[in-house]
XYZ file of C-alpha atoms in Angstrom:
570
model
C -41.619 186.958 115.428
C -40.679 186.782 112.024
C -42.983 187.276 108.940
C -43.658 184.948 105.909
C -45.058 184.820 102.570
C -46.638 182.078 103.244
C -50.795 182.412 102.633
C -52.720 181.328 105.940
C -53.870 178.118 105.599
C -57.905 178.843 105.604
C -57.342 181.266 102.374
C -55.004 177.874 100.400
C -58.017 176.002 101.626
C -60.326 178.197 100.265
C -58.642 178.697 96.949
C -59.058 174.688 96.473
C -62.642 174.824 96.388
C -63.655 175.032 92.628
C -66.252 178.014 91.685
C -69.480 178.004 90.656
C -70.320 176.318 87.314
C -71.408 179.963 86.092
C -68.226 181.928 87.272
C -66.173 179.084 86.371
C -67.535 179.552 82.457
C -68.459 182.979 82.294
C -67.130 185.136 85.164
C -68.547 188.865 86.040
C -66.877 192.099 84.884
C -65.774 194.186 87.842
C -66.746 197.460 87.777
C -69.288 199.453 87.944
C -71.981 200.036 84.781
C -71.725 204.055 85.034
C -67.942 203.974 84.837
C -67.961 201.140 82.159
C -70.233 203.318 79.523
C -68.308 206.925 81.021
C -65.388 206.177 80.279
C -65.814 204.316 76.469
C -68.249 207.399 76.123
C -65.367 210.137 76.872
C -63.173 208.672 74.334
C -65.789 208.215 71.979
C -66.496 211.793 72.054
C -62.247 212.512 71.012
C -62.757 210.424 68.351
C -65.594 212.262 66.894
C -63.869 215.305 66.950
C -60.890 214.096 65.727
C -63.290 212.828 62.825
C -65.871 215.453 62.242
C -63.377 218.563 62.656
C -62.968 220.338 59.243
C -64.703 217.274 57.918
C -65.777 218.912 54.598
C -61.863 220.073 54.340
C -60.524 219.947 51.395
C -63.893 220.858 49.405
C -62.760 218.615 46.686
C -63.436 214.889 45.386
C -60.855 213.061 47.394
C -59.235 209.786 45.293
C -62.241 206.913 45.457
C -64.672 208.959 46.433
C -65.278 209.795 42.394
C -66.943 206.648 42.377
C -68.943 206.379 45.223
C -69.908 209.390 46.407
C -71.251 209.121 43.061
C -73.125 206.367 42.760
C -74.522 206.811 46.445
C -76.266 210.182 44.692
C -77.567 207.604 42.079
C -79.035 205.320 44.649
C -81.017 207.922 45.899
C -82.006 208.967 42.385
C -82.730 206.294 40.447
C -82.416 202.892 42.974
C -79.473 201.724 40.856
C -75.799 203.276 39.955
C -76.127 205.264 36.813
C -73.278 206.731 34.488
C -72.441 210.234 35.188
C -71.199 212.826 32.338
C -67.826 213.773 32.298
C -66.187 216.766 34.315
C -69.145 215.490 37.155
C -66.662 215.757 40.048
C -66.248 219.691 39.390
C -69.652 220.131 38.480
C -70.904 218.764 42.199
C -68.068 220.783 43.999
C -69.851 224.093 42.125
C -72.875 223.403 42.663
C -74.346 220.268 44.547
C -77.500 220.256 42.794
C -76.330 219.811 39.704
C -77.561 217.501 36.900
C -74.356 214.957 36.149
C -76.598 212.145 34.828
C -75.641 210.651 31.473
C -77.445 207.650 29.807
C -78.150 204.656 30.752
C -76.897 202.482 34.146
C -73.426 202.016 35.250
C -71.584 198.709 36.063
C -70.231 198.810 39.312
C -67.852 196.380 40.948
C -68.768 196.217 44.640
C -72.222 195.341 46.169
C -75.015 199.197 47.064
C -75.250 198.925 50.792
C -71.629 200.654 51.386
C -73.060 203.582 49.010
C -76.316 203.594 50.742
C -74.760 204.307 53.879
C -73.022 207.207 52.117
C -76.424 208.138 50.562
C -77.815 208.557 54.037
C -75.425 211.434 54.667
C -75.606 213.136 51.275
C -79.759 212.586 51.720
C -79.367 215.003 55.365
C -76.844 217.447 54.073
C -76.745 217.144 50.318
C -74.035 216.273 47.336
C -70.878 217.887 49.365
C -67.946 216.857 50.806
C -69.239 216.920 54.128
C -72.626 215.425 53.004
C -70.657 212.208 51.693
C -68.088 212.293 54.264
C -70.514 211.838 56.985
C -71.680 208.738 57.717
C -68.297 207.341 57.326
C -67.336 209.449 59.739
C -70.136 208.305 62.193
C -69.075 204.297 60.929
C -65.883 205.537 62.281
C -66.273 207.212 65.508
C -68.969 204.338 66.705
C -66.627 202.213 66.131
C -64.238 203.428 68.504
C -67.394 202.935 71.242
C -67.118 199.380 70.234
C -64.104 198.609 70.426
C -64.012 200.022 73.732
C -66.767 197.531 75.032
C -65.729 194.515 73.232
C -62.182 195.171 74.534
C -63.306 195.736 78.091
C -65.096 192.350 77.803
C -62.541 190.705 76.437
C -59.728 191.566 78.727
C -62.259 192.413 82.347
C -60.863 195.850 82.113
C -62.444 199.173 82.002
C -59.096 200.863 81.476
C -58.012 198.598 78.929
C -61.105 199.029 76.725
C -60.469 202.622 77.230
C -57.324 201.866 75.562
C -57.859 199.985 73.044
C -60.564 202.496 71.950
C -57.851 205.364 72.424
C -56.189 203.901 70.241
C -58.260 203.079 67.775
C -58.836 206.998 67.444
C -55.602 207.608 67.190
C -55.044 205.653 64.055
C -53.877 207.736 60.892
C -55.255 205.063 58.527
C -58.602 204.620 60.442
C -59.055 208.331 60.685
C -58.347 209.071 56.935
C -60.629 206.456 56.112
C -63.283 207.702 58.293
C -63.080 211.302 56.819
C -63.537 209.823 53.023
C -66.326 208.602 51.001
C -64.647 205.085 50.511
C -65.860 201.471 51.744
C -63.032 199.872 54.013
C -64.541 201.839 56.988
C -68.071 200.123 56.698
C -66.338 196.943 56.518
C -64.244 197.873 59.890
C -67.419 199.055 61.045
C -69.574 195.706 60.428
C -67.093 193.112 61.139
C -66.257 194.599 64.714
C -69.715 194.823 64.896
C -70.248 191.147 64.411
C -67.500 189.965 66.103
C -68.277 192.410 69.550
C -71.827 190.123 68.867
C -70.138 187.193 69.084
C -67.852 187.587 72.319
C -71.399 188.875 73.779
C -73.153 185.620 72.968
C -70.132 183.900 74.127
C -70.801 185.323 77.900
C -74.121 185.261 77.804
C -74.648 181.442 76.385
C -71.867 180.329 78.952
C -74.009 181.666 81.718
C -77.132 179.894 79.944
C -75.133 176.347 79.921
C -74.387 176.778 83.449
C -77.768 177.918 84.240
C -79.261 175.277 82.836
C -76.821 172.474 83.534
C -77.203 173.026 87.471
C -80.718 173.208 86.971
C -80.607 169.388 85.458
C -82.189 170.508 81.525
C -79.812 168.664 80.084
C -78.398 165.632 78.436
C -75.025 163.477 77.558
C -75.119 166.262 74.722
C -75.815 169.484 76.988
C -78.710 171.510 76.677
C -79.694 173.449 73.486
C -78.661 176.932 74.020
C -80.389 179.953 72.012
C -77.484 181.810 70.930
C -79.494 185.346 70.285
C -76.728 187.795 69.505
C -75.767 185.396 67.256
C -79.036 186.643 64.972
C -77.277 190.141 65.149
C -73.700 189.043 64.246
C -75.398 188.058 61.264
C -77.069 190.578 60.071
C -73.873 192.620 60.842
C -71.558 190.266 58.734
C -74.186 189.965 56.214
C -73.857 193.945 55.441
C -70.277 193.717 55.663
C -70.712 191.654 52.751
C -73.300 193.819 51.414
C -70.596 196.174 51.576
C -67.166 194.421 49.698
C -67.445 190.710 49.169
C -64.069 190.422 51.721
C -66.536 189.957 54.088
C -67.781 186.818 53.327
C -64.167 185.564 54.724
C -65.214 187.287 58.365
C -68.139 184.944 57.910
C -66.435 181.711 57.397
C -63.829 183.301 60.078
C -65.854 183.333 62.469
C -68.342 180.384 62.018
C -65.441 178.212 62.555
C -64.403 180.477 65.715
C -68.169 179.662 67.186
C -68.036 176.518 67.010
C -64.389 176.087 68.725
C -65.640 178.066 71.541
C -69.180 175.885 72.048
C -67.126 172.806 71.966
C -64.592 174.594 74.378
C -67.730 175.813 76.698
C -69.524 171.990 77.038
C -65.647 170.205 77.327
C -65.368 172.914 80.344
C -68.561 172.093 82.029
C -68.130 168.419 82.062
C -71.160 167.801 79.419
C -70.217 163.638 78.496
C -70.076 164.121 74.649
C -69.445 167.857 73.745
C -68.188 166.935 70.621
C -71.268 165.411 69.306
C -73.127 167.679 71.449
C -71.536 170.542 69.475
C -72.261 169.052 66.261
C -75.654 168.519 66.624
C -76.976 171.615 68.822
C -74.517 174.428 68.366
C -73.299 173.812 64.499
C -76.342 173.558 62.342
C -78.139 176.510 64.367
C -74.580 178.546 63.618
C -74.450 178.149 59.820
C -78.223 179.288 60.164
C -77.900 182.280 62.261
C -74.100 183.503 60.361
C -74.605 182.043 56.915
C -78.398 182.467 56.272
C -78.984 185.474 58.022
C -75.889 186.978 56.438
C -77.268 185.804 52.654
C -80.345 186.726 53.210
C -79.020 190.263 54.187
C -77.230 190.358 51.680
C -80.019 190.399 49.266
C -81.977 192.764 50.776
C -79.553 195.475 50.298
C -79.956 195.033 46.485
C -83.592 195.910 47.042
C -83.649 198.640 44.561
C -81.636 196.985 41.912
C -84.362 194.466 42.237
C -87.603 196.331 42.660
C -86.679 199.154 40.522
C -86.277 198.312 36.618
C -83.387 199.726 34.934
C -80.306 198.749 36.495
C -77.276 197.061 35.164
C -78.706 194.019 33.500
C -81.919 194.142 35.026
C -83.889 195.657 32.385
C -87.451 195.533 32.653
C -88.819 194.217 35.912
C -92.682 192.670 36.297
C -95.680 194.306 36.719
C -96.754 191.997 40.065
C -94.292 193.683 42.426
C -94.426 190.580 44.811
C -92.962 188.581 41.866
C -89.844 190.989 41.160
C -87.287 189.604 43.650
C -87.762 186.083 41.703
C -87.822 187.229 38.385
C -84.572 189.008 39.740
C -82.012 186.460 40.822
C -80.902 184.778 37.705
C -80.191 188.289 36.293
C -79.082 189.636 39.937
C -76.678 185.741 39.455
C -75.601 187.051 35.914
C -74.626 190.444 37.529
C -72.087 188.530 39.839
C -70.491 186.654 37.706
C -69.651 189.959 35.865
C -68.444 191.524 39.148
C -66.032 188.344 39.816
C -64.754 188.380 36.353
C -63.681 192.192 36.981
C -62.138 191.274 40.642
C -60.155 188.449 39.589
C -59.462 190.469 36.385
C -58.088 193.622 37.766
C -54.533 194.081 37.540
C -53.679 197.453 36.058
C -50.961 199.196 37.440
C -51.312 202.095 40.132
C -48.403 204.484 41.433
C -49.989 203.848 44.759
C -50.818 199.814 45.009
C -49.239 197.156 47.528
C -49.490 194.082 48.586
C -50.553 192.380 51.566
C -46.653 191.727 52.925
C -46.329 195.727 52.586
C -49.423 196.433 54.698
C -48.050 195.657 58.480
C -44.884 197.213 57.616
C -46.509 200.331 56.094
C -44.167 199.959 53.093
C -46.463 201.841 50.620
C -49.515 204.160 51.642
C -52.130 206.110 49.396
C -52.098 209.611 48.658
C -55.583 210.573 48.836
C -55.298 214.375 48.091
C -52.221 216.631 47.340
C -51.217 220.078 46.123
C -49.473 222.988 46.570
C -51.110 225.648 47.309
C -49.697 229.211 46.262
C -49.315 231.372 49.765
C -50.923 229.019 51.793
C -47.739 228.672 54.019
C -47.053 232.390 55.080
C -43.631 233.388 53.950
C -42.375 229.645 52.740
C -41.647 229.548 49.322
C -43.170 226.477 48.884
C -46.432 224.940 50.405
C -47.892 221.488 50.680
C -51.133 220.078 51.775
C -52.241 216.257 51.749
C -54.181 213.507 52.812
C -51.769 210.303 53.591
C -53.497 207.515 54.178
C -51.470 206.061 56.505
C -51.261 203.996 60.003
C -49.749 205.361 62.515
C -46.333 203.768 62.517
C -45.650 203.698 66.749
C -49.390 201.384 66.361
C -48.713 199.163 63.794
C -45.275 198.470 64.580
C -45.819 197.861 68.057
C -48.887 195.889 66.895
C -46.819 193.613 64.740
C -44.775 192.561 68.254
C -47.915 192.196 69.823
C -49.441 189.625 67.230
C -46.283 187.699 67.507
C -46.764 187.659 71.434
C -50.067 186.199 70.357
C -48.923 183.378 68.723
C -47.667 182.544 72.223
C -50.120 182.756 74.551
C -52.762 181.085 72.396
C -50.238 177.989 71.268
C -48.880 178.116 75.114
C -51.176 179.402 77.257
C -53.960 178.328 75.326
C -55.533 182.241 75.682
C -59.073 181.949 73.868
C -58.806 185.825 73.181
C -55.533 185.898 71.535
C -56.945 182.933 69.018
C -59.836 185.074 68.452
C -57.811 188.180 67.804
C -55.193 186.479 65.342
C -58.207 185.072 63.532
C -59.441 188.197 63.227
C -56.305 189.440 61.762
C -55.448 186.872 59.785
C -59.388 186.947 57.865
C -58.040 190.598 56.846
C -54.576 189.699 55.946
C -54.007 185.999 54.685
C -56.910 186.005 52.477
C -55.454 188.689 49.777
C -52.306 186.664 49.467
C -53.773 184.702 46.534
C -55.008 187.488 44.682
C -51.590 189.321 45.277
C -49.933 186.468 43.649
C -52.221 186.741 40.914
C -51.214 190.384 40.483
C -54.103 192.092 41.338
C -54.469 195.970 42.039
C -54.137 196.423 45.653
C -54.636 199.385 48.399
C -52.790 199.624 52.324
C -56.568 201.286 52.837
C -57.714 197.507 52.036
C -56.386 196.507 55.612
C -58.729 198.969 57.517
C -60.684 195.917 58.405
C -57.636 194.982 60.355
C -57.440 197.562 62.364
C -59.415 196.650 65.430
C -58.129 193.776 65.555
C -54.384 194.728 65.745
C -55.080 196.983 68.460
C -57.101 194.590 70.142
C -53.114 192.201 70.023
C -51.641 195.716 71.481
C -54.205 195.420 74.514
C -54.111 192.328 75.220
C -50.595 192.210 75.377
C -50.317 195.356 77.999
C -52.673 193.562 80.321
C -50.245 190.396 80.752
C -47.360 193.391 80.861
C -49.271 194.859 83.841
C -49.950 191.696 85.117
C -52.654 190.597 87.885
C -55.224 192.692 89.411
C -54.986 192.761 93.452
C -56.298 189.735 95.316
C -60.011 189.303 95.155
C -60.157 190.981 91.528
C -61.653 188.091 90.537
C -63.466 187.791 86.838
C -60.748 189.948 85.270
C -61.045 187.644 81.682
C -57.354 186.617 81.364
C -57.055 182.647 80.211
C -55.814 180.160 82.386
C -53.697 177.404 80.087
C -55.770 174.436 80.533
C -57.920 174.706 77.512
C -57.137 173.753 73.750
C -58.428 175.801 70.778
C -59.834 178.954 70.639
C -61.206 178.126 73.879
C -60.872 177.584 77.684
C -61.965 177.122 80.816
C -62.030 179.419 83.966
C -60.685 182.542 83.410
C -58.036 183.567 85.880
C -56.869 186.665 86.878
C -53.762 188.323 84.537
C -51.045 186.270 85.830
C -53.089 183.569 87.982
C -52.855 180.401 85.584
C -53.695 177.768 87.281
C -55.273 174.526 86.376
C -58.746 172.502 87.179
C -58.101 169.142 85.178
C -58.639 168.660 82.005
C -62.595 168.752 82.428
C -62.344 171.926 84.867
C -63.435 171.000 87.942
C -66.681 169.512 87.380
C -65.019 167.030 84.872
C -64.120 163.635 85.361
C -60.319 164.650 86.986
C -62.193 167.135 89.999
C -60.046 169.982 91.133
C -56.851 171.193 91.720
C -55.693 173.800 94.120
C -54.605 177.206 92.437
C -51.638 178.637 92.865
C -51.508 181.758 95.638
C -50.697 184.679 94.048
C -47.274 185.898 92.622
C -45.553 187.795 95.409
C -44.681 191.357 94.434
C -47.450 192.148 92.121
C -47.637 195.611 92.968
C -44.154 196.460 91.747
C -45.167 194.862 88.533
C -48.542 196.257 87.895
C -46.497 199.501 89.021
C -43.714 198.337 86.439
C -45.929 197.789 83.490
C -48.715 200.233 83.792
C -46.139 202.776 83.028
C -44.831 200.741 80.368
C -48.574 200.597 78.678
C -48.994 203.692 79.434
C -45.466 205.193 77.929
C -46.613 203.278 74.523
C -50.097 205.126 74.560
C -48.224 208.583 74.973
C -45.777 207.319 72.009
C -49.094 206.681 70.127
C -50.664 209.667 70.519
C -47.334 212.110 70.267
C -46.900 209.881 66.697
C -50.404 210.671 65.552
C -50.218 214.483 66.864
C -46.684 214.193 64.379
C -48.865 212.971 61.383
C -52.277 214.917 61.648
C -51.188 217.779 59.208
C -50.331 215.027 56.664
C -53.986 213.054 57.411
C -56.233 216.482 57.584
C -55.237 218.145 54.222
C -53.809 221.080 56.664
C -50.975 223.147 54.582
C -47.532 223.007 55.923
C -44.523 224.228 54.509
C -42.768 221.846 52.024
C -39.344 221.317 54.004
C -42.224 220.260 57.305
C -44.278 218.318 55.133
C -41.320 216.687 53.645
C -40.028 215.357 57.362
C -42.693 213.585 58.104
C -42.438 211.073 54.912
C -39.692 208.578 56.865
C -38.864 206.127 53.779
C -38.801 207.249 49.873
C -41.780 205.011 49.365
C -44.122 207.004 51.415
C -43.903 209.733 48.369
């Protein structure tokens, strides 16, 4: 008797029946909860090595860090940045308790809570190079860990978040900026923060809508829906403004993103009017919860600018200490302005600046540290030893095919997670164009923020390269196509896009059967995995190629010299 690929008629039949209102919005992630913290945990633990190894190597003030390790000393000093006298830098490195304090307070350009956070480190193991290298260094590795979840959320995948936290250790730019006393890390750090928030509240408020639409608490509108994490994502954004003011774009970013995905959420689960629904339950409680929050935050990160008299333009502060933070605000207003007028202001020239077309490409790094060290090679004549701040090229390139891949599946396949992701990007990327073409002083280190996201693009793409997980995988969060926006409906399997109507299947149009799956899946998943995996070996050979050139290790010149690819890299 001859064989078939046809699928018995009982499993079409049961593949025709729609799903539960709760797995049809918000499946389950297979997978077990040991193996989904193990694993993120193990490569977690690389990345702090990778990060904390010879972290006080070079003992030396590394580029930015003049300013903020710096005025992170001040903070705990004095509440405020103050100026320091000159030849501080060398004074520190001698001796960590030394007295660099000149007169008076110092104007500084970006908001304290960036230079708290590196306060907290030089507060546990004083004013040295490991002291304000620290926390940045813990900013970095955690972020890894999150990455890992959000990615595993996103895409249903343990082994894919994994990945994606792989290789977001295994980033030369990330990694440099986690070993320095600069601010792009915190701002990586926060945003991912607040966006991993967000795709959290996004499962968990799906499962609420369900919940409570099958339990009849509803309306034409749907039923109001809490949104907690959505507190947290603001408080997170809000100190990734508290940080550098780029992250008030994150903030508008992502309010718009929320809002897409409630509509998207109450179109999928039939509600009669999501669209006013939206407006009137989800949007107003949004700008509350992002905005608010995030202002609010904001302010109380300035707490000892206000509380503490002294400070750049704050001068002498009340005696009724519950009355300082108003007296404060048309000062702390004044102090803005000043801070704006220096941003939009800035354009002297740098041997090291780019702009925002240069960053994907890698056309222009930073030198953080060089020299030459006499000896420190053996027998070469001639020794060098540096801190490139650099992405790994094998990511970033790749990344760049990935984000065009992107633009596919969201336009096409209407993929909710690749809108997400390019939004993400694009908040990092698009929004220094104008001040480019204004001429202002620009950094590569400027697009750490980026980071996550681009590998995020990279991840996403090598789960549709894989393709679907066997039958009965089900809740493996890869879009179906029958959603528009940064939303959609059920998520199918990689590979399993199918169609409920354009109401899924408790809309007005009922269901539709989906399709059986794609014959010879195993040769593909075969196929691809060692495609995904090939480009994570790439990755990590390309970063093992680099690390002398991100760690400040010496090398001699003619090595050092091979591993800067393009004249501009000098």
């Amino acid at each position: 008797m001859a064989t078939t690929d046809l699928v018995p008629a009982p499993a079409i039949a049961a593949r025709r029946r729609p799903p539960p209102l709760r797995e049809w919005l918000a499946p389950a992630i297979p997978g077990g909860v040991l193996l989904s913290w193990l694993g993120p945990l193990l490569v977690t633990a690389l990345a702090g090595f990778l990060r904390f190894h010879r972290l006080g190597s070079p003992k030396s003030v590394v580029f930015d860090e003049t300013y903020y390790a710096k005025d992170a000393l001040a903070l705990l000093k004095f509440g405020w940045e103050h100026n320091t006298v000159d030849n501080a830098d060398k004074m520190l490195i001698a001796d960590p308790d030394a007295h660099i304090w000149g007169s008076g307070p110092a104007f500084v350009a970006h908001p304290p809570f960036g230079k708290w956070m590196i306060a907290m480190g030089e507060w546990l193991f004083g004013a040295t190079p490991f002291g304000w290298r620290f926390v940045p260094a813990l900013a970095g590795t955690l972020s890894v860990l999150i990455l890992c979840r959000v990615a595993r959320r996103m895409t249903g995948s343990t082994l894919l978040g994994c990945a994606a936290g792989l290789l977001l250790a295994l980033d030369g730019l990330a990694f440099v900026t986690s070993r320095a006393a600069l601010l792009d890390v915190f701002v990586m750090f926060w945003v991912l923060a607040g966006f991993a928030c967000l795709v959290n509240d996004r499962d968990r408020s799906r499962r609420a809508l369900a919940d409570k639409i099958e339990r009849g608490l509803t309306s034409e509108y749907g039923p109001f829906l809490a949104h907690g994490w959505r507190w947290a994502a603001g408080v997170c954004l809000g100190l990734a403004c508290a940080t550098k003011w780029t992250g008030v774009f994150y903030v508008a970013a992502f309010g718009l993103m929320v809002v897409l995905w409630d509509y998207g959420a109450r179109r999928a689960a039939g509600v009669r009017a999501p669209f006013a629904g939206t407006m009137l339950l989800e949007a107003v409680p949004a700008f509350v919860q992002l905005v608010v929050v995030g202002v609010v935050t904001y302010l109380a990160t300035w707490w000892g600018w206000i509380f503490k008299p002294g400070g750049w333009g704050r001068g002498a502060a009340s005696d009724h200490l519950l009355w300082r933070p108003f007296e404060a605000m048309p000062k702390l207003w004044d102090y803005h302005a000043q801070m704006l007028g220096f941003h939009t202001g800035l354009d002297a020239k740098h041997p090291y600046q780019s702009w925002p077309w240069d960053w994907p490409v890698l056309r222009r790094p930073v030198a953080f540290f060089y020299t030459e060290p006499k000896g420190g090679c053996g027998g070469a004549s001639r020794c060098s030893r540096e801190i490139l701040g650099i992405g790994t090229p094998a990511l970033w390139w790749g990344a760049l095919a990935a984000l065009v891949v992107l633009v596919f599946l969201w336009l096409v396949l209407r993929d909710w997670r690749a809108g997400a992701i390019l939004l993400g990007f694009l908040a990092g990327w698009l929004t220094w164009f104008p001040s480019a073409f204004a001429d202002r002083t620009m950094f590569l280190f400027y697009a750490t923020p980026m980071i996550p996201f681009m590998v995020l693009a990279v991840v996403l793409v090598l789960g549709y390269l894989i393709g679907p997980a066997p039958a009965g995988a089900a809740g493996a969060h890869a879009a179906g196509p029958g959603e528009k926006g940064f939303d959609n409906g059920y998520a199918l399997p990689y590979g399993a896009h199918g169609s409920y109507g354009e109401h899924g299947p408790y809309g007005e149009h009922g269901a539709h059967a989906v399709p059986p799956p794609v014959q010879g899946a195993g040769l593909r998943r075969l196929v691809g995995a060692a495609a995904a995996g090939a480009f994570l070996l790439v990755v990590l050979a390309n970063f093992a190629y680099f690390y002398p050139i991100l760690s400040a290790q010496p090398l001699p010149y003619d090595d050092w010299h091979d591993r800067i690819w393009f004249q501009s890299w000098v």
